[in-house]
mmCIF file of C-alpha atoms and ligand atoms in Angstrom:
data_model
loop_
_atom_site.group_PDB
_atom_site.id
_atom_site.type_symbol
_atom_site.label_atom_id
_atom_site.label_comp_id
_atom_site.label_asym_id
_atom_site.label_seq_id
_atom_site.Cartn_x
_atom_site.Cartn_y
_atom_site.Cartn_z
ATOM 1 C CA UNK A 1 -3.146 -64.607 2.828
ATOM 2 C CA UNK A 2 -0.276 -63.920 5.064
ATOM 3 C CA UNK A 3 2.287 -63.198 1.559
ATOM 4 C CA UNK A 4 -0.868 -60.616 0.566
ATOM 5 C CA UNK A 5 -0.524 -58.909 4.055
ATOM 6 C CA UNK A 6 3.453 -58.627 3.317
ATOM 7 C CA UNK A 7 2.647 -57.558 -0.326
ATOM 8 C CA UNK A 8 0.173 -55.114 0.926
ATOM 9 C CA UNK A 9 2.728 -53.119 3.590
ATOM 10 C CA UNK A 10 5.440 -53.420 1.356
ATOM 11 C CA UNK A 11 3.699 -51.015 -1.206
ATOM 12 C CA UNK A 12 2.416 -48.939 1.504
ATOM 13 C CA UNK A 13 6.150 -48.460 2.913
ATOM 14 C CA UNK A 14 7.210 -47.495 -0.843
ATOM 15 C CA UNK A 15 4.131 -45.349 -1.245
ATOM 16 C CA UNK A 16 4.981 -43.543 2.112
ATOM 17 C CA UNK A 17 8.718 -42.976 0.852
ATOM 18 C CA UNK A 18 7.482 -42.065 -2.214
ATOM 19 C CA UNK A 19 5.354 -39.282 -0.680
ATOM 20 C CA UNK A 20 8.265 -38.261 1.949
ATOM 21 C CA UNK A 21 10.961 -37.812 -0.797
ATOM 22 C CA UNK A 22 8.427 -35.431 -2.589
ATOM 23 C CA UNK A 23 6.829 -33.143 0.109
ATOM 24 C CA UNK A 24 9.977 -33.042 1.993
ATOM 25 C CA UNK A 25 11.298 -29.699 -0.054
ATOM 26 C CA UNK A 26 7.935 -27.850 0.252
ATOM 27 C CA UNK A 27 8.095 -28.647 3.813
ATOM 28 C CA UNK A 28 11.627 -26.848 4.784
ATOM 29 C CA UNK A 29 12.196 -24.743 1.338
ATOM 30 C CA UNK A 30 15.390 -23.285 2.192
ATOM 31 C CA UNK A 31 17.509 -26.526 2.797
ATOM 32 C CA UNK A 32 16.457 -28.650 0.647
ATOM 33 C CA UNK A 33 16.029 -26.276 -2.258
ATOM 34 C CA UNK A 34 19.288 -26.843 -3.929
ATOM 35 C CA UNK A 35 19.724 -30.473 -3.099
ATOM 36 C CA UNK A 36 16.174 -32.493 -4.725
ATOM 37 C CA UNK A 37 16.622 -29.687 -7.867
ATOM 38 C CA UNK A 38 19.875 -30.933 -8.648
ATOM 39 C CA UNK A 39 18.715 -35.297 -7.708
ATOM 40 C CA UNK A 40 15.565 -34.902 -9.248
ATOM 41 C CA UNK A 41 14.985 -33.714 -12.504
ATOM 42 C CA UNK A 42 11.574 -34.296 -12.860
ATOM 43 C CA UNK A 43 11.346 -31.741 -9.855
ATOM 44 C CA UNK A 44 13.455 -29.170 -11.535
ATOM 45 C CA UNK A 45 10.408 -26.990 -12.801
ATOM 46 C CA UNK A 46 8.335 -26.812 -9.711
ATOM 47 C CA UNK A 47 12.082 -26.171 -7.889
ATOM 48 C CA UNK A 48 13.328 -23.837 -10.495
ATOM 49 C CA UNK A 49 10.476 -21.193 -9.801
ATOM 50 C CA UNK A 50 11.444 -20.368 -6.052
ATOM 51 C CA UNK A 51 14.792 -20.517 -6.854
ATOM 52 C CA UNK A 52 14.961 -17.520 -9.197
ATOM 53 C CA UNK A 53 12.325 -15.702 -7.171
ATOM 54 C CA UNK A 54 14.717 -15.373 -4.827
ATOM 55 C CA UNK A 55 17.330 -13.218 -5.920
ATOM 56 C CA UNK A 56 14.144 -11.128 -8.067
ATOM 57 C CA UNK A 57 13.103 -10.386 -4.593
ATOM 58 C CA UNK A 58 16.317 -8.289 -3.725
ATOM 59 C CA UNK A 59 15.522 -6.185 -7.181
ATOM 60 C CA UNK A 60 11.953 -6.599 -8.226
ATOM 61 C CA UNK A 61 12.259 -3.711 -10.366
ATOM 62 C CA UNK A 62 16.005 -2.860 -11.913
ATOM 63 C CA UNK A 63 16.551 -0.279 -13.828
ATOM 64 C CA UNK A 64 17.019 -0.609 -17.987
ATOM 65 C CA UNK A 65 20.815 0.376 -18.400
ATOM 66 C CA UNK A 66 21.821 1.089 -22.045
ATOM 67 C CA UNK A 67 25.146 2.788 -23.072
ATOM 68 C CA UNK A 68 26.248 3.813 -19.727
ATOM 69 C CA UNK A 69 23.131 5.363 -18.550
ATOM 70 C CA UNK A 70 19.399 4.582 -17.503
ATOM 71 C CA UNK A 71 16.428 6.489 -17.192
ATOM 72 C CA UNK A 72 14.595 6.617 -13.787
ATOM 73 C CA UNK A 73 10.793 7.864 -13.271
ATOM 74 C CA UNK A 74 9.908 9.535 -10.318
ATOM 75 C CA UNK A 75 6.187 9.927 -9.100
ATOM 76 C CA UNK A 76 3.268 11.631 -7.267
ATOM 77 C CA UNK A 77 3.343 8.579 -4.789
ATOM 78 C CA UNK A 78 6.979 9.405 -3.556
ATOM 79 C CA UNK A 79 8.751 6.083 -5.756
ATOM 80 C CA UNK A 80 11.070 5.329 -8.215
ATOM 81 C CA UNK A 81 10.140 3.210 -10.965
ATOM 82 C CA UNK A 82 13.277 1.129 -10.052
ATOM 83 C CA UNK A 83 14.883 -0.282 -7.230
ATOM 84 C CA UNK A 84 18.559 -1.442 -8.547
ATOM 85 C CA UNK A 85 20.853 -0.349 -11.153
ATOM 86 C CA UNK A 86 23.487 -2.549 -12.357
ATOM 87 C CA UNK A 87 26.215 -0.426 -13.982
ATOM 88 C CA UNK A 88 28.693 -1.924 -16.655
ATOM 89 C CA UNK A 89 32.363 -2.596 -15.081
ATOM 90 C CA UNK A 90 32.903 -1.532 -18.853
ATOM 91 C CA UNK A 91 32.045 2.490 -18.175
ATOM 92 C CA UNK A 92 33.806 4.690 -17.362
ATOM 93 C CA UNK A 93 31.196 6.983 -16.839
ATOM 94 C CA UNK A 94 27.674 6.717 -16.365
ATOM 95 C CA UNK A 95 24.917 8.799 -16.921
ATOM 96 C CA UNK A 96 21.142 8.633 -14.603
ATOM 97 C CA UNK A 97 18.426 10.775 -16.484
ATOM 98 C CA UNK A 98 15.182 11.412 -13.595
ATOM 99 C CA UNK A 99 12.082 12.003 -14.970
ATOM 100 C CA UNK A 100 9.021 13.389 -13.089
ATOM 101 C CA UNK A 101 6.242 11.810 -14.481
ATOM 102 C CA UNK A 102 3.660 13.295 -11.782
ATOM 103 C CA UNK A 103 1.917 16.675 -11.450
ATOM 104 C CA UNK A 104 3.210 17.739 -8.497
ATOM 105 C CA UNK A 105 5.173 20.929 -7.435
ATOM 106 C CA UNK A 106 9.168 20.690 -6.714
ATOM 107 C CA UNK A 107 8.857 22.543 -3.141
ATOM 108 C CA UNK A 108 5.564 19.824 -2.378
ATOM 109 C CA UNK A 109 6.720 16.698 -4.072
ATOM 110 C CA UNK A 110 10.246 17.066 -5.674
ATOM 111 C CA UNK A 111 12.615 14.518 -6.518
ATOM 112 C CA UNK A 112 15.858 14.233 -7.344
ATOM 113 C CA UNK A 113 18.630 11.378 -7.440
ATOM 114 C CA UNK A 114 21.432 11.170 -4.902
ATOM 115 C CA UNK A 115 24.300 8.522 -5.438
ATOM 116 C CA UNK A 116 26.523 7.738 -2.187
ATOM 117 C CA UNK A 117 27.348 5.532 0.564
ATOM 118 C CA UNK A 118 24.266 3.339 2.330
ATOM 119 C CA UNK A 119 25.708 5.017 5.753
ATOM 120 C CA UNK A 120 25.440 8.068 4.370
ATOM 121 C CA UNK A 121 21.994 8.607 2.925
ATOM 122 C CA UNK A 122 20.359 9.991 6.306
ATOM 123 C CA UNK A 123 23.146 12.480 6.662
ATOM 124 C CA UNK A 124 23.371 14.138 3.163
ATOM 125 C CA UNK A 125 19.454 13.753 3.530
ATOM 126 C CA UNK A 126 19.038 15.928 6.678
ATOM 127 C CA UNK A 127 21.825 18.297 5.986
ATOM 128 C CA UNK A 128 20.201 18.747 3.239
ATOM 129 C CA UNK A 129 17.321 20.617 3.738
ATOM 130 C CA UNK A 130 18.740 23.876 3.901
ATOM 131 C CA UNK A 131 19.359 23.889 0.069
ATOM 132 C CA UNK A 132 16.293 23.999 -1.361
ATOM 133 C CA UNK A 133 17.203 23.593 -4.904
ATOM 134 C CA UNK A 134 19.232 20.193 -4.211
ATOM 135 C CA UNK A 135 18.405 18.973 -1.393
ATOM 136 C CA UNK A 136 22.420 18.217 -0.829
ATOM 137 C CA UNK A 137 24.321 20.678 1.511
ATOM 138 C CA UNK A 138 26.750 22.460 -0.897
ATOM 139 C CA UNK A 139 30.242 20.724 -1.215
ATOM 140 C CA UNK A 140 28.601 17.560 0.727
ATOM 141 C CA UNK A 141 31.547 15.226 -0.404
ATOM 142 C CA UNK A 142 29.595 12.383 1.076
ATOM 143 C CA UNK A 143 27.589 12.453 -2.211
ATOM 144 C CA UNK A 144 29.048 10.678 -5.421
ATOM 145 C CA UNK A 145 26.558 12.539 -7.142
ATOM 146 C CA UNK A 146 23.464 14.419 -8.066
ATOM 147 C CA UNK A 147 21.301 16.180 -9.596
ATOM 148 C CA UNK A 148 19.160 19.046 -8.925
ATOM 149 C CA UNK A 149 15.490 18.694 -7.277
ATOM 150 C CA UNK A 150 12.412 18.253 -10.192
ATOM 151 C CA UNK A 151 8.592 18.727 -10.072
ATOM 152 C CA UNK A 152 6.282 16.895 -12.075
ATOM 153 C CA UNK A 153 7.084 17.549 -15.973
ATOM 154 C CA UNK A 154 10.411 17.954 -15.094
ATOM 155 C CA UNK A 155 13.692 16.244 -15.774
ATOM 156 C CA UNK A 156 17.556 16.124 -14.445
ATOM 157 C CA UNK A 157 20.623 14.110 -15.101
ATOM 158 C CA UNK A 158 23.852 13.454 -13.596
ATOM 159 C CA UNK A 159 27.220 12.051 -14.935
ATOM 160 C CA UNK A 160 29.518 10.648 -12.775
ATOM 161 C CA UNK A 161 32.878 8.641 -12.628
ATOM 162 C CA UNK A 162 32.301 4.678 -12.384
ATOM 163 C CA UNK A 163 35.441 4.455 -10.885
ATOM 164 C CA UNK A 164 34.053 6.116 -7.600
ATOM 165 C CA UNK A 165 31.422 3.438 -6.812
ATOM 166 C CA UNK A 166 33.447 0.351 -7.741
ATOM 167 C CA UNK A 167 34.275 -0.293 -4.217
ATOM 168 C CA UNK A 168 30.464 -1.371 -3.307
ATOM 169 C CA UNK A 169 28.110 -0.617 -0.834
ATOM 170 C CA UNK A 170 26.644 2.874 -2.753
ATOM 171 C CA UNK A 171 22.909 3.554 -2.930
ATOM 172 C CA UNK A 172 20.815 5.844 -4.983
ATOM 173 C CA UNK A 173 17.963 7.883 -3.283
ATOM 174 C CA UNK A 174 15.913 11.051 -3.087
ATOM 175 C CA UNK A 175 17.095 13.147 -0.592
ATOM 176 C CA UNK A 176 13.920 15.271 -0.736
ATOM 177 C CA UNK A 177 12.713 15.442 3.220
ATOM 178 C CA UNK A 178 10.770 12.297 4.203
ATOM 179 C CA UNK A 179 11.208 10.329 0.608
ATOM 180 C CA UNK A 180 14.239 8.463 1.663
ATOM 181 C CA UNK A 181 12.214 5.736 3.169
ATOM 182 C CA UNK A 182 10.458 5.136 -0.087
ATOM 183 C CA UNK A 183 12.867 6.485 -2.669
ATOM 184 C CA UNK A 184 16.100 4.238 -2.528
ATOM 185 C CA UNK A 185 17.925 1.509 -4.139
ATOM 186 C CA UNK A 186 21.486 -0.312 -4.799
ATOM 187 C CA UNK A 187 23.407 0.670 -7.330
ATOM 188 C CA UNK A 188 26.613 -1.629 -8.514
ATOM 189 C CA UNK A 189 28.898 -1.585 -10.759
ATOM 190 C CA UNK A 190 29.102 -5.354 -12.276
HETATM 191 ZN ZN1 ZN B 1 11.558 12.402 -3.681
#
């Protein structure tokens, strides 16, 4: 009776390890994540799923880069179809086409795509709006590059020199008054 009793707790106590090893990474995700991925492999498809949600959360939508250029819609709902564009360290130039793919009118909705420093998006933005057609101050040097404002049906593109983004930190936005906000993402040369 008494060796049952033993029996009995000692298959509890496994039963409540067992159980503690397991829901220990759904309890605190972030430190254990890399550690019962790479013990357990049996794990490694419930652990893998988090794990490359994470960095997909940074850039849920990046932007389809083919020979040193990519295509970026613009819409009626003030967005960008992307939010990151990964430019080849093997250009030397590269090339964003915009497309407005809403109905809108370029003084009421325009777009257009502005490439420069994070810190200085709100400048070139609000110095901006005297220029109309661009929505960039003429001979702003804070912008890398850009191209003109578009309505819906329209389109623009801009070429520019990879070199003068390698250094990091650049964005791309719409300098269009208010759309900043909305319309921005990284851009990186990689
Ligand atoms: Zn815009």
């Amino acid at each position: 009776m008494k060796s049952r009793h033993i029996l009995l707790a000692g298959a509890v106590a496994l039963a409540l390890s067992a159980c503690g090893n397991s829901s220990a990474p759904a309890d605190s995700a972030a430190p254990a994540d890399a550690a019962p991925a790479a013990e357990a492999p049996a794990a490694a498809p419930v652990e893998a799923a988090p794990a490359e949600a994470a960095p997909a959360a940074a850039s849920t939508k990046p932007a389809v880069v083919e020979n040193c250029a990519t295509t970026i819609e613009s819409n009626d709902a003030m967005q960008y179809n992307a939010d990151s564009i990964t430019v080849p360290a093997s250009c030397t130039q590269f090339t964003i086409n915009l497309k407005h793919v809403g109905t809108m009118a370029a003084n009421v909705m325009g777009h257009n795509v502005v490439v420069a420093k994070e810190a200085d998006m709100a400048g070139i933005s609000a110095d901006g709006a005297s220029n109309a057609a661009e929505h960039v101050k003429a001979g702003d040097t804070r912008s890398i590059a850009h191209t003109k404002i578009i309505g819906g049906g329209e389109s623009a593109s801009v070429t520019f020199d990879v070199a003068k983004i390698k250094d990091g930190g650049y964005k791309f936005f719409c300098s269009f008054p208010g759309h900043l906000a909305l319309m921005q993402g990284n851009i990186q040369v990689q």
